[in-house]
XYZ file of C-alpha atoms in Angstrom:
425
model
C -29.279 -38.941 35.559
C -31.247 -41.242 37.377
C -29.094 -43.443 39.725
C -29.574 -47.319 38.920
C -27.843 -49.988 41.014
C -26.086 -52.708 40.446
C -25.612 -54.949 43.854
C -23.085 -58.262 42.720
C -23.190 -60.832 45.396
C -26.726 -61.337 46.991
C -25.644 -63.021 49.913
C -26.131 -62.010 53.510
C -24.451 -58.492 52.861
C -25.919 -58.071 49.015
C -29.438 -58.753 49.706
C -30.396 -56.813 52.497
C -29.002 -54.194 50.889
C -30.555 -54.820 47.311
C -34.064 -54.833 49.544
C -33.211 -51.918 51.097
C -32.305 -49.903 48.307
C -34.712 -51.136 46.133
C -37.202 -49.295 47.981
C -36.284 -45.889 46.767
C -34.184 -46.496 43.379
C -34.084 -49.319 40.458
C -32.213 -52.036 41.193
C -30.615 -55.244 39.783
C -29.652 -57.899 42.317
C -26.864 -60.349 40.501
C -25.749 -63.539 41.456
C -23.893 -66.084 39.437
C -25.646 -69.028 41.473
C -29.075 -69.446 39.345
C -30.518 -71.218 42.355
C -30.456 -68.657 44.515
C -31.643 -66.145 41.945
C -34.605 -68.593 41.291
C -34.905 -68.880 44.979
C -35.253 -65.073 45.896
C -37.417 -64.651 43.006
C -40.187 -66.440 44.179
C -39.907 -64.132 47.495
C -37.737 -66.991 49.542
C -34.310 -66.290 51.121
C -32.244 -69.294 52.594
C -30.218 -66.938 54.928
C -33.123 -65.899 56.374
C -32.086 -62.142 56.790
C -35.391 -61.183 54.656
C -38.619 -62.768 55.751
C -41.012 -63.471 52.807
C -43.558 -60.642 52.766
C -40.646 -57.798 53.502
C -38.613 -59.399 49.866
C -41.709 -59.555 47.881
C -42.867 -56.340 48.717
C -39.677 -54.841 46.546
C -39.416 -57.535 43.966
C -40.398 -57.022 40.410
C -40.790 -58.866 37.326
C -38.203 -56.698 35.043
C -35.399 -54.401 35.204
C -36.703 -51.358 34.323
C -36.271 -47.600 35.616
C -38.717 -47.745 38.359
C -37.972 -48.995 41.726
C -37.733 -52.250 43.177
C -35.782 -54.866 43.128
C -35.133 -57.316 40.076
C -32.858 -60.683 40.488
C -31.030 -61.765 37.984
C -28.154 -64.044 36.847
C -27.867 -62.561 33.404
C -24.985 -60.389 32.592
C -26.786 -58.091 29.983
C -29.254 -57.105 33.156
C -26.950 -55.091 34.623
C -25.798 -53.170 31.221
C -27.520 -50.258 31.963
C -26.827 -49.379 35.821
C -24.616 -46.664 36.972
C -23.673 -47.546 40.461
C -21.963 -51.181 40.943
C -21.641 -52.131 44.578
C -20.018 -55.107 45.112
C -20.367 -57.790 48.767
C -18.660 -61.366 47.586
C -16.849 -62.656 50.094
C -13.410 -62.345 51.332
C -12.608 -65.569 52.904
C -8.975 -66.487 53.626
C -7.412 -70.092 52.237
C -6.100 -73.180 54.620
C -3.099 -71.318 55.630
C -5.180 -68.248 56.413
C -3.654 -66.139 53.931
C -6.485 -63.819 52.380
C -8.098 -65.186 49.180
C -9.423 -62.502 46.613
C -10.640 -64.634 43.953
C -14.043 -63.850 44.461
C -13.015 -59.932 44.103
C -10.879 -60.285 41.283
C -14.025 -62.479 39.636
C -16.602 -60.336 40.115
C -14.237 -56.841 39.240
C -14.009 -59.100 36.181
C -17.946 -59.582 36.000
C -18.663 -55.206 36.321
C -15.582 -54.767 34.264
C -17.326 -56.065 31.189
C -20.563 -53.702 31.737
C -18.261 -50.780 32.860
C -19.298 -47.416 30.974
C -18.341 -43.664 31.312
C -19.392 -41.728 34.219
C -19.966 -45.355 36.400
C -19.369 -45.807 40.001
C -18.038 -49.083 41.217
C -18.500 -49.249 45.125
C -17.286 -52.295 46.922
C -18.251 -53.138 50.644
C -16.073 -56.555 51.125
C -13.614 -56.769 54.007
C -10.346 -56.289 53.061
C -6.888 -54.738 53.936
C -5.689 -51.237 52.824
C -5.402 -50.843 49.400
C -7.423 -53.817 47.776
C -9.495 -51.672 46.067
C -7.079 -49.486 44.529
C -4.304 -51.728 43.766
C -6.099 -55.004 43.126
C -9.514 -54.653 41.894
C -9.395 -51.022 40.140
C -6.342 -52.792 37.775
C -8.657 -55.513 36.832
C -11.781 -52.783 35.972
C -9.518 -51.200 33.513
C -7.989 -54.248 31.989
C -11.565 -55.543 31.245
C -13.214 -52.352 30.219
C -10.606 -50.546 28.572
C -11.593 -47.419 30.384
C -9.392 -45.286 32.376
C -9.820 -44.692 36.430
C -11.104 -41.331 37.906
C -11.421 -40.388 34.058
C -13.634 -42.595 32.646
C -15.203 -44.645 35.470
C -14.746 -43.759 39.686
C -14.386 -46.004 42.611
C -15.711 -45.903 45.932
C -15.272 -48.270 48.824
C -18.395 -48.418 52.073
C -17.342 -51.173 54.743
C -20.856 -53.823 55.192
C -21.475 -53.843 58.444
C -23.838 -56.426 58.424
C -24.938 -59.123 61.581
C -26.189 -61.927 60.265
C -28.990 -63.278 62.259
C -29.454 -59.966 63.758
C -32.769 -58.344 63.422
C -32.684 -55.410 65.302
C -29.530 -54.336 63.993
C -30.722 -53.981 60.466
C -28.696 -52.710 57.456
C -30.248 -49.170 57.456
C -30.145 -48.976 61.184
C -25.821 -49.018 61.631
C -23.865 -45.800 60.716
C -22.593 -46.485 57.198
C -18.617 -45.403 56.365
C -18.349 -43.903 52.868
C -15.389 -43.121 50.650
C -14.474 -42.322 46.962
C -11.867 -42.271 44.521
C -12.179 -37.817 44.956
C -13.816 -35.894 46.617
C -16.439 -35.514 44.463
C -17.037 -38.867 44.223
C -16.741 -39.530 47.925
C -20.049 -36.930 48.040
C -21.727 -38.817 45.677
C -20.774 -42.692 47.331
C -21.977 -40.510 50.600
C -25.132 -38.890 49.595
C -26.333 -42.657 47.623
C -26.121 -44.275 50.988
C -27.448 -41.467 53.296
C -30.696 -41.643 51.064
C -31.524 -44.990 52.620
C -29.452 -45.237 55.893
C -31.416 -43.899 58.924
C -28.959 -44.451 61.162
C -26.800 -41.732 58.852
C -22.939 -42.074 57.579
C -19.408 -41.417 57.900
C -17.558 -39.895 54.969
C -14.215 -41.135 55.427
C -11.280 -38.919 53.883
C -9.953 -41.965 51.766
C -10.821 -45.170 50.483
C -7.815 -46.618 52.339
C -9.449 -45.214 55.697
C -12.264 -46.636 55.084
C -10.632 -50.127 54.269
C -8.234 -49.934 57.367
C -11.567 -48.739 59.573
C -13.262 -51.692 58.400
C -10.623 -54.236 59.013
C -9.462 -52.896 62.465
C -12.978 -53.197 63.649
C -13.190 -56.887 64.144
C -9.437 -57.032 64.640
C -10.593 -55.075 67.771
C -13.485 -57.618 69.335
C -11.361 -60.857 68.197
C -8.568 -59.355 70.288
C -10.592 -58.441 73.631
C -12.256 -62.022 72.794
C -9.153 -63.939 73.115
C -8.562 -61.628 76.251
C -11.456 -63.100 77.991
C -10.648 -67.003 76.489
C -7.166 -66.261 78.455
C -8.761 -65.247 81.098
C -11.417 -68.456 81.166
C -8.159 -70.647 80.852
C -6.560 -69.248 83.758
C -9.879 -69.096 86.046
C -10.608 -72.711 85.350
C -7.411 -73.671 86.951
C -8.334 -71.368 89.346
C -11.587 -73.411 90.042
C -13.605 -69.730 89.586
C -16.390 -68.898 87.704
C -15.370 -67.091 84.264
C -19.019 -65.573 83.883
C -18.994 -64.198 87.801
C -15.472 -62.952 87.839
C -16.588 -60.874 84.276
C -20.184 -59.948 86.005
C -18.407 -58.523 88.906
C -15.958 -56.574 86.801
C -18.665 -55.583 84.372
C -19.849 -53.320 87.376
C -17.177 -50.694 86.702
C -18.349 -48.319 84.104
C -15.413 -48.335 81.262
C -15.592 -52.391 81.844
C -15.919 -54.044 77.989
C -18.658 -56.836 78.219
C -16.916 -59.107 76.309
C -17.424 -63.595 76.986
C -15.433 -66.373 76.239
C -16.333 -68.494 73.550
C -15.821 -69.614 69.831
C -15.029 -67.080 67.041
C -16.090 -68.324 63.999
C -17.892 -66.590 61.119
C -16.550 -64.766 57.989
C -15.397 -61.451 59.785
C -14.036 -61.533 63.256
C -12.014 -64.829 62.851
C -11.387 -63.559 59.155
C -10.422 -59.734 59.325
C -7.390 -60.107 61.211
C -5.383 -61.965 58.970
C -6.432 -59.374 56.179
C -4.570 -56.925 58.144
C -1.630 -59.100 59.133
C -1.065 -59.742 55.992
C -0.269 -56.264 54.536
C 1.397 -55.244 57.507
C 3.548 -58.589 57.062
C 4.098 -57.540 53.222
C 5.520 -54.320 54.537
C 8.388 -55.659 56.762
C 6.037 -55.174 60.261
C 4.976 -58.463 61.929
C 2.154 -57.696 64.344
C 2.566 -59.472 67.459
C -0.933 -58.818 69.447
C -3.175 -59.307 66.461
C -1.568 -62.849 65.478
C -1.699 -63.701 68.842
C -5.246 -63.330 69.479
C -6.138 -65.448 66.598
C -3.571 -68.006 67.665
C -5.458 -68.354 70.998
C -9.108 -67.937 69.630
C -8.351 -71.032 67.080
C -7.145 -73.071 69.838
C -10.241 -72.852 71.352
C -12.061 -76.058 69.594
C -9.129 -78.260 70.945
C -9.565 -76.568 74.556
C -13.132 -77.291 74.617
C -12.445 -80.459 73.677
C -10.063 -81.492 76.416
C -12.303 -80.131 79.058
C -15.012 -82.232 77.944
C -12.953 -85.483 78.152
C -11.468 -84.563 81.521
C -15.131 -84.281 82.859
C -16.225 -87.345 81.562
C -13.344 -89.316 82.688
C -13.773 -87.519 86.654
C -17.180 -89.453 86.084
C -15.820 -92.266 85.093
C -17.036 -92.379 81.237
C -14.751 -94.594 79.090
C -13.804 -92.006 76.256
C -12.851 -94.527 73.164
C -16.590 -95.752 71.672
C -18.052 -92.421 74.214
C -21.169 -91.131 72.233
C -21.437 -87.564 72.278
C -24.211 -84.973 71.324
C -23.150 -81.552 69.972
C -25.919 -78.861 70.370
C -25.250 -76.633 67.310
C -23.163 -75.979 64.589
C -23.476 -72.922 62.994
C -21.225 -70.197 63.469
C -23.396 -68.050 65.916
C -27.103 -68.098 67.308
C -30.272 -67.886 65.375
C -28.446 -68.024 62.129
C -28.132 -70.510 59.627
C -24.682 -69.750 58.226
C -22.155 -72.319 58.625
C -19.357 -70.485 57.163
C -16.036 -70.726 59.194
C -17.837 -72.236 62.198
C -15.578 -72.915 65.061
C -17.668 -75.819 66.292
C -15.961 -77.943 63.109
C -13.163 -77.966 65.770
C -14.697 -78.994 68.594
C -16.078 -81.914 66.869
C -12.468 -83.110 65.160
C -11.007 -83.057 68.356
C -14.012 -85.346 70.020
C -13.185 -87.215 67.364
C -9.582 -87.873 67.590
C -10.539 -88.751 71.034
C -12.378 -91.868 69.762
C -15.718 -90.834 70.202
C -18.744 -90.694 68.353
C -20.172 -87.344 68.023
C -23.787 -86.600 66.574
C -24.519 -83.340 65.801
C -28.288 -81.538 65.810
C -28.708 -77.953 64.437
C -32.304 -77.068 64.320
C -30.748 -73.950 61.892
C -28.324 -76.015 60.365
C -28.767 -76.890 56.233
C -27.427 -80.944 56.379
C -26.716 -80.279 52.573
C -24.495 -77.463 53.505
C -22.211 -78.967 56.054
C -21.577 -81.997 54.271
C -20.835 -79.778 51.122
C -18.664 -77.513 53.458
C -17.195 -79.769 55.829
C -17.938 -83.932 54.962
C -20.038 -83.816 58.316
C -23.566 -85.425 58.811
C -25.720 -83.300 60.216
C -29.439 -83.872 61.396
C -32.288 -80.839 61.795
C -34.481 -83.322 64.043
C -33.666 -83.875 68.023
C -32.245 -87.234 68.455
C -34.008 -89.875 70.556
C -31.056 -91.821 71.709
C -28.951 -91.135 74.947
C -25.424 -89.386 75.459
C -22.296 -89.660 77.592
C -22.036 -85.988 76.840
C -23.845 -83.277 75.632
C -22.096 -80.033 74.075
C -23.846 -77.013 74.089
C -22.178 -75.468 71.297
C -24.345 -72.910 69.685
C -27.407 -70.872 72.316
C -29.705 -71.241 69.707
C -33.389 -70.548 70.942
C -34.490 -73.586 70.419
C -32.289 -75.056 73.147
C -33.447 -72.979 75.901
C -36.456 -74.999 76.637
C -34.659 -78.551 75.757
C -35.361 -80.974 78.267
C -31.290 -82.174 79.086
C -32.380 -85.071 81.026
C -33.939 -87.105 78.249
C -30.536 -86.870 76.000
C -28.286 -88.071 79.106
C -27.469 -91.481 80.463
C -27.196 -91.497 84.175
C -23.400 -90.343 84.789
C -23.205 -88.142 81.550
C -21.718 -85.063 80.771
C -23.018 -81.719 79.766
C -20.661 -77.947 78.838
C -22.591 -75.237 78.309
C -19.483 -73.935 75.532
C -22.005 -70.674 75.734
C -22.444 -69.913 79.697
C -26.324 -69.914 79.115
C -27.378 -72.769 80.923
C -26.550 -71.673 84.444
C -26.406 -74.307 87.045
C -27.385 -76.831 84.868
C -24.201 -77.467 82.971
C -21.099 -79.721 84.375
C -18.106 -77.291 82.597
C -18.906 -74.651 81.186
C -16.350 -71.712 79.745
């Protein structure tokens, strides 16, 4: 039987990997938000992971059993696929505690389609055991068919950069697993057909989960290292970024910088693993801790910003400020669980009035997202401070001096701008 995919969720995971696959098998993209469905369809993508030409060269007009890709928000569209892969989000909720409503939802959404002999693969972050003991439960409920009878499960981490185009989806080593064995060769085989880089057939869906979870566990941990380290060495009155050059000279050195961790995995995982490990008695001390310290980074950033502007002799109540970006990372216009939203609260508590420009930024988003106003066009007005907050490109040629009064202020939050920056991390 011909293999015919499903992909539910076309978001930056889902649709660079309904493009990708679309150019070898049939495929049906599904999103519940019409808009973007009507969006992709006529060959644009708002995330900007797929440029124009690359999107329509795979889209067509119905689902049928060629290839290519078809977008839909129509349930009955994906009726007749074989293979549902699933990459909603997995965000956590104000008290960081992880929130699988869009799982359950869309386990809902395939359990209604669900036949004999189907394969429901799903590539959201989560902690060991989500697959089999929360979403599997729902699939049956729904369908009324029985697991590793009548339908199989397999589970294959995303591994996905977002704003990252050399590091493309069929470029990274893919993990694998299935429900058996036989499965597991099947889940394998579907992505090595399209995956140059190649995969990694894990022995078990939970080792796949745990591999996925513990990898961005791993960088937000050696982040808050080096934000520890950029605490202490500013008391120090060193350079962060020349005391990490100079170690970065020794050959097991990890190149890791200070900064911000936003985003929807590294400042997200973590607490997907603390959280089972919690629910079994074990309280982990190290991974808690580096998320403690990497959150308190917005406030940090904050306070070195005022005590730079009042060494100049800025009056901070009625101060206007400039922040340089607001999306989570570079080149990217994703604004989910941006760290910047901190920076700019504390600012504010300060009494100032901040004004933020994000050339990447959607202003619809962030107000939607966050009740911020945003602008997409350089100011004209002057600053007591400017925050670099985000290196996008388009800041590496910005002239400073127009944006600054004469005893102003400006951190490079990034470490980008060399000697021109007052504070810097």
């Amino acid at each position: 039987m011909d293999s015919k995919i499903a992909i539910i969720g076309l978001g930056y995971v889902g649709l660079p990997l309904a493009r990708l696959f679309a150019t070898k098998y049939s495929v049906v993209g599904f999103d519940i938000n019409q808009n973007r469905i009507t969006e992709l369809n006529s060959g644009k993508d708002a995330t900007l992971e797929i440029d124009e030409q690359t999107l329509k060269a795979v889209l067509v007009n119905t689902s049928s059993a060629e290839k290519g890709l078809f977008c839909s928000s129509n349930l009955d569209d994906i009726k007749n696929c074989n293979y549902y892969i699933v990459t909603v989000p997995t965000p956590v909720d104000k008290n960081n505690r992880p929130d699988l409503t869009p799982l359950y939802k869309s386990s809902e959404t395939v359990g209604k389609v669900l036949k004999k002999g189907d394969i429901v693969i799903y590539e959201s972050t989560v902690y060991p055991g989500v697959t089999e003991e929360e979403c599997i439960p729902v699939l049956e409920k729904v369908s009324g068919l029985k697991f590793n009878v009548d339908f199989f499960a397999g589970y294959s981490p995303e591994r996905i950069n977002p704003g990252d185009k050399e590091h493309t989806v069929e470029k990274i080593l893919k993990v694998t697993s299935g429900s058996t064995p036989e499965i597991g060769q099947k889940v394998n085989n579907l992505y090595k057909s399209v995956i140059t880089a190649g995969t990694h057939l894990a022995p078990s869906i939970k080792v796949a989960e745990a591999a996925k979870v513990i990898e961005n566990s791993q960088r937000d941990i050696n982040i808050a290292f080096v934000n520890e380290l950029a605490k202490i060495f500013n008391l120090l009155e060193i350079d962060t970024h020349d005391v990490l050059e100079a170690a970065g000279t020794k050959w097991n050195f990890l190149p890791f910088k200070p900064g911000l961790v936003g985003g929807h995995c590294i400042g997200v995982d973590p607490y997907y693993l603390a959280q089972k490990a919690q629910e079994k008695g074990y309280h982990p001390e190290i991974i808690l801790a580096g998320r403690r310290l990497n959150d308190s980074m917005g406030e940090y950033v904050a306070s070195q910003v005022v005590k730079l502007m009042i060494k100049k002799g800025v009056t901070i109540n009625g101060a206007k400020l400039l922040m340089l970006g607001f999306t989570f990372k570079e080149n990217c216009p994703d604004v989910r669980n941006t760290k910047i939203v901190d920076v700019v609260s504390a600012l504010t508590d300060y009494g100032m009035e901040v004004t933020i420009f994000d050339p990447w930024a959607k202003p619809e988003e962030v107000w939607h997202e966050y009740s911020l106003k945003t602008t997409n066009v350089l100011p004209t007005d002057t600053y007591d401070a400017l925050v670099l907050g985000v290196a996008h490109k388009e800041f590496e040629t910005l002239d400073f001096s127009k944006l600054k009064k004469a005893n102003s202020v400006l951190f490079d939050v990034k470490g980008v701008l060399k000697e021109k920056a007052d504070g810097k991390l």
